[in-house]
Coordinates of C-alpha atoms in Angstrom, one line a residue:
M1 CA 0.0 -0.2 0.0
K2 CA 1.5 3.4 -1.0
V3 CA 0.5 7.0 0.0
K4 CA 0.3 9.9 -2.5
G5 CA 2.0 13.1 -1.5
E6 CA 4.2 14.1 1.1
S7 CA 1.9 13.6 4.2
I8 CA -0.1 10.5 5.1
S9 CA -2.8 12.8 6.4
G10 CA -3.5 13.9 2.9
F11 CA -6.1 16.6 3.2
M12 CA -5.5 17.8 6.8
E13 CA -2.1 18.0 8.4
E14 CA -2.1 16.9 11.9
V15 CA -0.6 19.1 14.5
S16 CA 1.4 17.7 17.5
V17 CA 0.9 19.3 20.7
D18 CA 2.9 19.6 24.0
W19 CA 1.4 18.5 27.3
K20 CA -0.5 21.9 27.6
G21 CA -2.2 21.5 24.3
R22 CA -0.1 24.1 22.5
P23 CA 1.5 23.4 18.9
C24 CA 4.8 21.9 19.2
K25 CA 8.1 23.7 18.0
A26 CA 10.4 21.6 15.9
N27 CA 13.5 22.8 18.0
K28 CA 12.1 22.1 21.2
H29 CA 9.9 19.0 21.0
G30 CA 10.2 15.5 19.7
G31 CA 13.3 13.8 18.2
M32 CA 15.6 11.4 20.1
T33 CA 15.9 13.8 22.9
A34 CA 12.2 13.2 23.8
A35 CA 12.4 9.5 23.0
V36 CA 15.2 8.9 25.5
F37 CA 12.8 9.4 28.3
V38 CA 10.4 7.0 27.0
L39 CA 13.2 4.6 26.5
G40 CA 14.1 4.9 30.2
L41 CA 10.5 3.7 31.1
Q42 CA 10.9 0.9 28.5
A43 CA 14.1 -0.4 30.2
F44 CA 13.0 -0.1 33.8
E45 CA 9.3 -1.3 33.3
M46 CA 10.7 -4.4 31.4
M47 CA 13.1 -4.9 34.1
A48 CA 10.3 -4.9 36.7
I49 CA 7.9 -7.2 35.0
A50 CA 10.5 -9.6 33.4
A51 CA 11.9 -10.3 37.1
V52 CA 8.3 -11.3 38.1
G53 CA 7.2 -13.0 34.9
N54 CA 10.3 -15.1 34.3
N55 CA 10.5 -16.4 37.8
L56 CA 6.8 -16.5 38.6
I57 CA 6.5 -20.3 38.2
T58 CA 9.0 -20.9 40.9
Y59 CA 6.9 -18.7 43.3
V60 CA 3.5 -20.2 42.5
F61 CA 5.0 -23.7 42.4
N62 CA 7.2 -23.6 45.5
Q63 CA 5.5 -21.1 47.8
M64 CA 1.9 -21.0 46.6
H65 CA 1.9 -24.8 46.2
F66 CA 0.1 -25.0 42.8
P67 CA 0.8 -28.3 40.9
L68 CA 3.4 -28.0 38.1
S69 CA 1.0 -27.9 35.0
K70 CA -1.3 -25.6 36.7
S71 CA 1.6 -23.4 37.8
A72 CA 2.8 -23.1 34.1
N73 CA -0.9 -22.3 33.2
I74 CA -1.0 -19.5 35.7
V75 CA 2.1 -18.0 34.3
T76 CA 1.1 -18.3 30.6
N77 CA -2.4 -17.0 31.5
F78 CA -0.9 -14.1 33.4
I79 CA 1.6 -13.2 30.6
G80 CA -1.0 -13.7 27.9
T81 CA -3.4 -11.3 29.8
V82 CA -0.6 -8.8 30.0
F83 CA -0.5 -8.7 26.1
L84 CA -4.1 -9.1 25.5
L85 CA -4.8 -6.0 27.7
A86 CA -2.5 -4.0 25.3
L87 CA -5.7 -3.7 23.1
V88 CA -7.4 -1.8 26.0
G89 CA -4.2 0.6 26.4
G90 CA -4.3 1.1 22.6
F91 CA -8.0 2.0 22.4
F92 CA -8.0 4.3 25.4
S93 CA -4.9 6.2 23.9
D94 CA -6.1 6.7 20.4
S95 CA -9.7 7.3 21.3
Y96 CA -9.6 9.4 24.6
L97 CA -6.6 10.0 26.6
G98 CA -3.5 10.1 24.3
S99 CA -0.4 8.0 24.8
F100 CA 1.2 10.1 27.5
R101 CA -1.9 10.3 29.8
T102 CA -2.7 6.7 29.2
M103 CA 0.8 5.9 30.4
L104 CA 0.6 7.9 33.4
V105 CA -2.5 6.3 34.6
F106 CA -1.7 2.7 33.9
G107 CA 1.9 3.0 35.0
F108 CA 0.6 3.7 38.5
V109 CA -1.9 0.8 38.4
E110 CA 1.2 -1.5 37.6
L111 CA 3.1 -0.2 40.4
S112 CA 0.3 -0.8 42.8
G113 CA 0.3 -4.4 41.8
F114 CA 4.1 -4.9 42.5
I115 CA 3.6 -3.4 45.9
L116 CA 0.7 -5.8 46.7
L117 CA 2.8 -8.7 45.5
C118 CA 5.7 -7.7 47.8
I119 CA 3.3 -7.5 50.7
Q120 CA 1.9 -11.0 50.1
A121 CA 5.3 -12.5 49.7
H122 CA 6.5 -10.8 53.0
L123 CA 3.7 -11.8 55.2
P124 CA 3.4 -15.5 56.1
Q125 CA -0.2 -15.3 57.0
L126 CA -1.0 -14.4 53.4
R127 CA 0.8 -17.7 52.1
P128 CA 0.1 -21.3 52.8
P129 CA 2.4 -23.1 55.4
H130 CA 5.9 -24.0 54.0
C131 CA 6.1 -27.4 52.3
D132 CA 8.5 -29.0 49.8
M133 CA 6.6 -29.6 46.7
V134 CA 9.2 -31.7 44.9
S135 CA 9.4 -34.4 47.6
N136 CA 6.0 -33.9 49.4
G137 CA 3.9 -32.3 46.9
D138 CA 0.8 -34.4 47.2
H139 CA 0.6 -33.1 51.1
C140 CA 1.2 -29.6 50.5
E141 CA -1.7 -27.2 51.0
E142 CA -2.7 -25.4 47.8
T143 CA -3.3 -21.6 48.1
K144 CA -7.1 -20.9 48.2
G145 CA -9.6 -18.5 49.4
Y146 CA -8.5 -14.9 50.1
K147 CA -4.8 -15.9 49.8
A148 CA -5.5 -16.8 46.2
L149 CA -7.6 -13.7 45.8
I150 CA -4.8 -11.5 46.9
L151 CA -2.3 -13.2 44.6
F152 CA -4.4 -12.9 41.5
L153 CA -5.5 -9.4 42.4
S154 CA -1.9 -8.2 42.5
L155 CA -1.0 -10.3 39.3
Y156 CA -3.8 -8.9 37.3
L157 CA -3.2 -5.4 38.5
V158 CA 0.3 -5.7 37.1
A159 CA -1.1 -7.3 34.0
L160 CA -3.6 -4.4 33.5
G161 CA -0.9 -1.7 34.0
S162 CA 1.8 -3.3 31.8
G163 CA -0.5 -4.3 29.1
C164 CA -1.9 -0.8 28.7
L165 CA 1.6 0.7 28.9
K166 CA 3.4 -1.5 26.3
P167 CA 1.8 -0.2 23.0
N168 CA 2.0 3.4 24.2
I169 CA 5.6 3.2 25.0
I170 CA 6.4 2.2 21.4
S171 CA 3.9 4.6 19.9
L172 CA 4.8 7.7 22.1
G173 CA 8.5 7.1 21.3
A174 CA 7.8 6.7 17.7
D175 CA 5.6 9.7 17.6
Q176 CA 8.7 11.8 18.3
F177 CA 9.6 11.1 14.7
T178 CA 8.1 11.8 11.3
K179 CA 7.8 8.6 9.4
E180 CA 6.9 10.4 6.0
D181 CA 10.4 12.3 6.1
S182 CA 13.4 10.2 4.5
K183 CA 15.8 11.2 7.2
Q184 CA 13.3 10.9 10.0
S185 CA 12.1 7.4 8.7
K186 CA 15.8 6.3 9.2
K187 CA 15.7 7.7 12.7
L188 CA 12.4 5.8 13.3
S189 CA 13.9 2.6 12.2
T190 CA 16.9 3.3 14.5
Y191 CA 14.4 4.1 17.4
F192 CA 12.7 0.7 17.0
N193 CA 16.2 -1.0 17.3
I194 CA 17.1 1.1 20.3
A195 CA 13.9 0.3 22.0
Y196 CA 14.6 -3.4 21.5
F197 CA 18.0 -2.7 23.0
A198 CA 16.4 -1.1 26.0
F199 CA 14.1 -4.1 26.2
C200 CA 17.2 -6.3 26.4
I201 CA 19.0 -4.4 29.0
G202 CA 15.8 -4.5 31.1
E203 CA 15.4 -8.2 30.7
L204 CA 19.2 -8.9 31.3
V205 CA 19.0 -7.0 34.6
A206 CA 16.0 -8.7 35.7
L207 CA 17.1 -12.2 34.8
T208 CA 20.5 -11.8 36.5
L209 CA 20.4 -9.3 39.4
L210 CA 16.9 -9.3 40.2
V211 CA 16.3 -13.0 39.8
W212 CA 19.4 -13.6 42.0
V213 CA 17.9 -11.3 44.7
Q214 CA 14.6 -13.3 44.5
S215 CA 16.6 -16.6 45.0
H216 CA 19.0 -15.4 47.7
S217 CA 17.1 -12.6 49.7
G218 CA 13.4 -13.9 49.1
M219 CA 10.7 -13.1 46.8
D220 CA 9.5 -10.3 48.8
V221 CA 12.6 -8.4 48.4
G222 CA 12.7 -9.3 44.6
F223 CA 9.2 -8.0 44.2
G224 CA 10.1 -5.0 46.1
V225 CA 13.0 -4.2 43.8
S226 CA 10.7 -4.7 40.9
A227 CA 8.4 -2.1 42.5
A228 CA 11.3 0.3 42.8
A229 CA 12.3 -0.2 39.2
M230 CA 8.8 0.7 38.1
G231 CA 9.0 3.8 40.2
I232 CA 12.2 4.8 38.5
G233 CA 10.7 4.0 35.2
M234 CA 7.7 6.4 36.0
I235 CA 10.1 9.1 37.0
S236 CA 11.9 8.9 33.7
L237 CA 8.5 9.2 31.8
I238 CA 7.4 12.3 33.7
S239 CA 10.9 14.0 33.4
G240 CA 10.4 14.2 29.6
T241 CA 6.9 15.9 29.9
N242 CA 8.3 19.2 28.5
F243 CA 9.9 17.5 25.5
Y244 CA 7.1 15.4 24.1
Q245 CA 5.2 16.0 20.9
N246 CA 1.8 14.4 21.4
K247 CA -0.9 13.2 19.1
L248 CA -4.5 14.2 20.1
P249 CA -7.1 11.5 20.6
R250 CA -9.8 11.4 17.9
G251 CA -12.9 9.7 19.4
S252 CA -13.7 6.1 18.8
I253 CA -11.2 4.7 16.3
F254 CA -13.8 1.9 15.5
T255 CA -16.4 4.3 13.9
P256 CA -14.7 4.8 10.6
I257 CA -14.0 1.2 10.4
A258 CA -17.7 0.3 11.2
Q259 CA -18.8 3.0 8.7
V260 CA -17.1 1.1 5.8
F261 CA -18.7 -2.4 6.7
V262 CA -22.1 -0.7 7.1
A263 CA -22.0 1.2 4.0
A264 CA -20.7 -1.8 2.0
V265 CA -23.6 -4.0 3.3
R266 CA -26.2 -1.4 2.6
K267 CA -24.9 -1.1 -1.0
R268 CA -24.4 -4.9 -1.3
K269 CA -26.7 -5.1 -4.4
Q270 CA -24.8 -2.3 -6.2
I271 CA -22.1 -3.5 -9.0
C272 CA -18.7 -2.2 -8.5
P273 CA -17.4 0.1 -11.4
S274 CA -14.7 -1.3 -13.5
N275 CA -13.0 2.1 -13.4
A276 CA -11.7 3.0 -9.9
E277 CA -11.9 6.7 -10.7
M278 CA -15.6 6.5 -10.5
L279 CA -15.5 5.8 -6.7
H280 CA -15.8 8.5 -4.2
V281 CA -12.4 10.1 -3.4
S282 CA -13.2 13.3 -2.0
Q283 CA -13.8 14.0 1.7
S284 CA -16.0 17.0 1.0
N285 CA -19.1 15.0 1.3
A286 CA -17.8 12.9 4.1
P287 CA -17.3 15.5 6.9
N288 CA -17.1 12.8 9.6
T289 CA -14.1 11.1 8.0
P290 CA -11.4 11.2 10.6
V291 CA -8.2 13.3 10.1
G292 CA -5.4 11.0 9.2
V293 CA -7.3 8.9 6.6
G294 CA -5.0 10.0 3.7
N295 CA -4.9 9.7 -0.1
L296 CA -4.3 5.9 -0.3
L297 CA -4.2 4.4 -3.6
H298 CA -7.1 2.1 -4.7
T299 CA -6.2 -1.8 -4.7
N300 CA -8.3 -4.7 -6.1
K301 CA -8.3 -6.6 -2.8
F302 CA -11.6 -7.2 -1.1
R303 CA -13.6 -5.7 -3.9
F304 CA -16.8 -5.9 -1.8
L305 CA -15.7 -3.3 0.5
D306 CA -15.5 -0.9 -2.6
K307 CA -19.2 -0.7 -2.6
A308 CA -18.9 1.6 0.2
C309 CA -17.4 4.2 -2.1
I310 CA -20.3 4.0 -4.7
K311 CA -22.3 7.3 -5.1
T312 CA -26.1 6.5 -5.3
Q313 CA -27.3 10.1 -5.0
D314 CA -25.8 12.3 -7.6
G315 CA -25.1 15.8 -6.2
K316 CA -26.5 15.1 -2.9
S317 CA -24.7 14.7 0.4
E318 CA -24.8 11.1 1.9
S319 CA -24.4 10.0 5.4
P320 CA -20.9 8.7 6.3
W321 CA -22.7 5.5 7.1
R322 CA -23.7 5.3 3.4
L323 CA -20.8 6.7 1.5
C324 CA -17.1 6.4 2.4
T325 CA -14.0 7.6 0.6
V326 CA -11.6 5.3 -1.2
S327 CA -8.8 6.2 1.4
Q328 CA -11.2 5.1 4.2
V329 CA -11.8 1.8 2.6
E330 CA -8.2 1.2 1.8
Q331 CA -7.3 1.7 5.6
V332 CA -9.7 -1.1 6.4
K333 CA -8.4 -3.2 3.6
I334 CA -4.8 -2.7 5.2
I335 CA -6.2 -3.8 8.7
I336 CA -7.7 -7.0 7.2
S337 CA -4.5 -7.7 5.3
V338 CA -2.2 -7.4 8.3
V339 CA -4.5 -9.9 10.4
P340 CA -2.9 -13.0 8.8
I341 CA 0.7 -11.6 9.3
F342 CA -0.3 -11.1 13.0
A343 CA -1.7 -14.7 13.3
C344 CA 1.4 -16.2 12.0
T345 CA 3.4 -15.1 14.9
I346 CA 1.3 -16.7 17.6
I347 CA 3.2 -20.1 17.3
F348 CA 6.3 -18.1 17.6
N349 CA 5.0 -16.8 21.1
T350 CA 4.0 -20.2 22.1
I351 CA 7.6 -21.2 21.8
L352 CA 8.5 -18.2 24.0
A353 CA 6.0 -19.4 26.6
Q354 CA 8.0 -22.8 26.9
L355 CA 11.2 -20.9 27.6
Q356 CA 9.7 -19.1 30.5
T357 CA 7.8 -22.0 32.0
F358 CA 9.0 -25.7 31.2
S359 CA 12.5 -24.6 30.2
V360 CA 13.0 -23.0 33.6
Q361 CA 11.9 -26.3 35.4
Q362 CA 13.9 -28.2 33.0
G363 CA 17.1 -26.3 34.2
S364 CA 16.2 -26.9 37.9
T365 CA 16.7 -30.6 37.4
M366 CA 20.2 -30.1 36.1
N367 CA 23.4 -29.3 37.6
T368 CA 23.3 -25.6 38.3
E369 CA 26.7 -25.2 40.1
I370 CA 29.3 -23.2 38.1
V371 CA 32.3 -23.0 40.3
N372 CA 33.2 -23.6 44.0
G373 CA 29.5 -24.2 45.1
F374 CA 28.2 -21.1 43.4
K375 CA 24.9 -22.1 41.9
I376 CA 23.1 -20.2 38.9
P377 CA 19.3 -19.8 39.5
P378 CA 17.5 -21.6 36.5
A379 CA 15.5 -18.5 35.6
T380 CA 18.8 -16.6 35.2
L381 CA 19.7 -18.8 32.1
Q382 CA 17.1 -16.6 30.1
S383 CA 19.6 -13.8 30.5
I384 CA 22.1 -15.5 28.0
P385 CA 20.4 -14.3 24.8
Y386 CA 20.1 -10.7 26.1
I387 CA 23.9 -10.7 26.9
M388 CA 24.5 -11.6 23.4
L389 CA 21.8 -9.4 22.1
I390 CA 23.2 -6.1 23.7
F391 CA 26.2 -6.7 21.4
V392 CA 24.3 -7.9 18.4
V393 CA 21.7 -5.2 18.2
P394 CA 24.2 -2.4 17.9
L395 CA 26.1 -4.4 15.3
Y396 CA 22.9 -5.0 13.4
E397 CA 22.1 -1.2 13.5
T398 CA 25.6 0.1 12.7
L399 CA 26.8 -2.5 10.3
F400 CA 24.0 -4.7 8.8
I401 CA 21.5 -1.9 8.1
P402 CA 23.9 0.5 6.3
L403 CA 25.3 -2.3 4.1
A404 CA 21.8 -3.7 3.4
R405 CA 20.5 -0.2 2.6
K406 CA 23.1 0.0 -0.1
I407 CA 21.8 -3.3 -1.6
T408 CA 18.1 -2.8 -1.3
G409 CA 17.6 1.0 -1.2
N410 CA 15.1 0.2 2.0
D411 CA 15.4 2.8 4.9
S412 CA 15.3 -0.3 7.2
G413 CA 18.0 -2.4 5.4
I414 CA 15.5 -5.2 4.8
T415 CA 11.7 -4.8 5.0
P416 CA 10.0 -5.4 8.1
L417 CA 8.1 -8.4 6.7
Q418 CA 11.4 -10.0 5.7
R419 CA 12.7 -9.3 9.1
V420 CA 9.7 -11.2 10.5
G421 CA 10.2 -14.1 8.1
V422 CA 13.8 -14.7 9.2
G423 CA 12.8 -14.8 12.9
L424 CA 10.1 -17.1 12.3
F425 CA 12.3 -19.6 10.5
V426 CA 15.1 -19.5 13.1
A427 CA 12.7 -20.1 16.0
T428 CA 12.1 -23.5 14.8
F429 CA 15.6 -24.5 15.6
S430 CA 15.2 -23.5 19.2
M431 CA 12.6 -26.1 19.8
V432 CA 14.7 -28.7 17.9
S433 CA 17.6 -27.9 20.3
A434 CA 15.3 -28.1 23.3
A435 CA 13.9 -31.5 22.3
V436 CA 17.4 -32.9 21.6
V437 CA 18.7 -31.6 25.1
E438 CA 15.8 -32.8 27.0
S439 CA 16.0 -36.3 25.7
K440 CA 19.7 -36.5 26.7
R441 CA 18.8 -34.8 30.1
R442 CA 16.2 -37.5 30.8
V443 CA 18.6 -40.2 30.1
S444 CA 21.3 -38.5 32.3
N445 CA 18.9 -38.2 35.4
S446 CA 17.6 -41.8 34.9
H447 CA 21.1 -42.9 35.8
D448 CA 21.8 -40.1 38.5
D449 CA 18.8 -38.6 40.5
N450 CA 21.0 -35.4 41.1
G451 CA 21.5 -34.7 37.4
T452 CA 25.0 -34.7 35.9
M453 CA 24.3 -32.6 32.9
S454 CA 25.2 -29.0 33.2
I455 CA 22.4 -26.4 33.1
F456 CA 24.4 -24.6 30.2
W457 CA 23.3 -27.4 28.0
I458 CA 19.9 -25.8 27.5
A459 CA 21.6 -22.4 26.9
P460 CA 21.4 -23.0 23.0
Q461 CA 17.7 -23.0 22.8
F462 CA 17.6 -19.7 24.5
L463 CA 20.4 -18.2 22.2
I464 CA 18.6 -19.3 19.1
F465 CA 15.4 -17.9 20.2
G466 CA 17.1 -14.6 21.2
I467 CA 18.2 -14.2 17.7
S468 CA 14.8 -15.0 16.2
E469 CA 13.2 -12.6 18.4
M470 CA 15.5 -9.7 17.5
F471 CA 14.2 -10.3 13.9
T472 CA 10.6 -11.0 14.5
A473 CA 9.6 -8.8 17.4
V474 CA 11.3 -5.5 16.0
G475 CA 10.2 -6.4 12.5
L476 CA 6.5 -6.8 13.5
L477 CA 6.4 -3.5 15.5
E478 CA 7.9 -1.6 12.7
F479 CA 5.7 -3.1 10.2
F480 CA 2.5 -2.4 12.2
Y481 CA 3.5 1.2 13.0
K482 CA 4.3 2.0 9.4
Q483 CA 1.0 0.5 8.1
S484 CA -1.1 2.7 10.8
L485 CA -2.5 6.1 9.9
E486 CA -2.7 8.9 12.3
G487 CA -5.0 8.1 15.2
M488 CA -4.5 4.4 15.2
Q489 CA -0.9 3.9 15.9
S490 CA -1.4 2.8 19.6
F491 CA -4.1 0.2 18.7
L492 CA -2.3 -1.4 15.7
I493 CA 0.8 -1.8 17.8
A494 CA -1.3 -3.3 20.6
M495 CA -2.4 -5.9 18.0
T496 CA 1.3 -7.2 17.9
Y497 CA 1.3 -7.6 21.5
C498 CA -1.9 -9.6 21.2
S499 CA 0.2 -12.1 19.4
Y500 CA 2.1 -12.7 22.7
S501 CA -1.2 -13.1 24.5
F502 CA -2.7 -15.6 22.0
G503 CA 0.7 -17.5 22.0
F504 CA 0.7 -17.8 25.8
Y505 CA -2.9 -18.9 25.7
L506 CA -2.4 -21.4 23.0
S507 CA 0.4 -22.8 25.1
S508 CA -1.9 -23.4 28.0
I509 CA -4.4 -25.0 25.6
L510 CA -1.7 -27.3 24.0
V511 CA -0.6 -28.4 27.5
S512 CA -4.0 -29.4 28.6
L513 CA -4.9 -31.0 25.0
V514 CA -1.6 -32.9 24.9
N515 CA -2.2 -34.3 28.4
K516 CA -5.7 -35.3 27.4
I517 CA -4.6 -37.1 24.2
T518 CA -1.6 -38.8 25.6
A519 CA -3.1 -39.9 28.8
S520 CA -3.5 -43.6 29.4
S521 CA -4.7 -45.9 32.3
S522 CA -1.3 -46.1 33.7
H523 CA 0.1 -42.7 32.9
G524 CA -1.6 -39.2 32.9
G525 CA 0.1 -37.8 29.8
W526 CA 3.2 -36.3 28.5
L527 CA 3.1 -33.2 31.0
S528 CA 0.9 -34.5 33.8
D529 CA 3.5 -35.1 36.6
N530 CA 5.2 -32.8 38.8
D531 CA 8.5 -34.5 37.9
L532 CA 9.9 -33.9 34.4
N533 CA 12.0 -37.0 34.6
K534 CA 8.7 -38.9 34.3
D535 CA 7.0 -36.5 31.7
R536 CA 7.7 -36.5 28.0
L537 CA 8.7 -32.7 27.6
D538 CA 11.0 -33.7 24.7
L539 CA 8.1 -35.1 22.6
F540 CA 6.1 -31.7 23.3
Y541 CA 9.1 -29.8 22.2
W542 CA 9.3 -31.9 18.9
M543 CA 5.7 -31.2 18.3
L544 CA 6.3 -27.4 18.7
A545 CA 9.2 -27.6 16.2
A546 CA 6.9 -29.3 13.6
L547 CA 4.1 -26.6 14.2
S548 CA 6.7 -23.9 14.0
L549 CA 8.1 -24.9 10.6
I550 CA 4.5 -25.4 9.2
N551 CA 3.7 -21.8 10.4
F552 CA 6.8 -20.3 8.7
F553 CA 5.5 -21.7 5.3
N554 CA 2.0 -20.3 6.1
Y555 CA 3.7 -16.9 6.8
V556 CA 5.5 -17.0 3.4
F557 CA 2.2 -17.3 1.7
W558 CA 0.4 -14.5 3.5
S559 CA 3.4 -12.1 3.2
A560 CA 3.4 -12.5 -0.4
F561 CA -0.4 -12.0 -0.5
F562 CA 0.0 -8.7 1.3
Y563 CA 2.0 -7.2 -1.5
L564 CA -0.4 -8.4 -4.3

């Protein structure tokens, strides 16, 4: 999809405003100076929630005494909800509050959740009595009643706050650049890479320092540090108030989309003209068409929707619910076209769910000692790809992109869709590595109950996935942001986070489904025991590897369809 002219807003140029609603000044507002404050929140918020999410299975299993499979589902449902609620944040931002105000409100909601988690972890009366779930799991008291209520209330306050923050962190930072200007477009691409770098820094600190604090000083102290990190992130956001250029909310973002479908249905008996120039292209008769729906070129996709552009009352004004512009219809076509791209990343995030749940438990059954009695917490192993990525991401930005630009002429080096495709293909080998290592681990532990294999044997699956995530996650964010028009940036970015949500929910469904299908009279299924030495996690990983490869070829088809 291409846009005519210099401005994507086409007929009406959108004016960015400062926090008081005054027009922004080019020499004072926006640019990387303003984006840095947003990146500060990105790093510290990620630090806070990653420390909780990546080690949450240990907390709910060992201290809240939920069975292993249920603990894994609690974690995946929590993380899935975080990303699903990104839609709420995107909607409120684009429709009513704007990115900055949305971040202020829900940032403090997330902070309150961290504080409540810390209080429950600190007070023994809010947790079940101490019990060893590994050796005596059948006799341990599972968290119920008001204790479970406090746990889930705190977790979902964090989920609500973090979910509503995530799309707005990206969109507010990206709004500091003009994507239609060639120089600004390059800076925008750089911003997405730096944002991922900030994400990596936050993850790295969380998975090393904060997880170590949780393991050695207690989960209450660990949750307290997460709350402190979130507080610092909010200070960073507020400190940049005078520098931000803000996009004004425009009312319900669903209205213009609904108008297209309603108008097309009303005129379903009309015949689409063979000449696209006969379709309604002027906004003069469509006063309610939102600012930002620019002069998009007509395409032959989804021709039924073109009926919304057919004039039936010559010379008379028609309601926007009966007559839409070509540009308005084309924007709806873009949204429909990106849905399959979005759907193809769900399996990718199902793989991520395994690395944050079963792979952590996998590591706990292995030899975690490094030297002289020093043991590495299993959750810390997830930091390995981020140690690598804090070096790889700058090299990607400074070496690969300039070289690729010379070859392809693309501002981003390679297109966002090409970047996503590379990541989806590489992710398959993460599960292949996980399956091979798990098979060897089971054999090793069958001969030695203490586990003779070093925990670093599972490092390759994290490293491979880290590389794939650098391509897929950043490519998807850049793709969706560049496809969005003014007034819908946060919501479309929120759609990318929904991929994480559906991926984690799919993980929960697959775990339950696999257990039911593989259950027999003598065994409960591949993943039904609290002991991985009795489970068949390796077969589950092989299944995911096969699904990932099939998903890659599905993505190739839909990405090719997008450009038709």
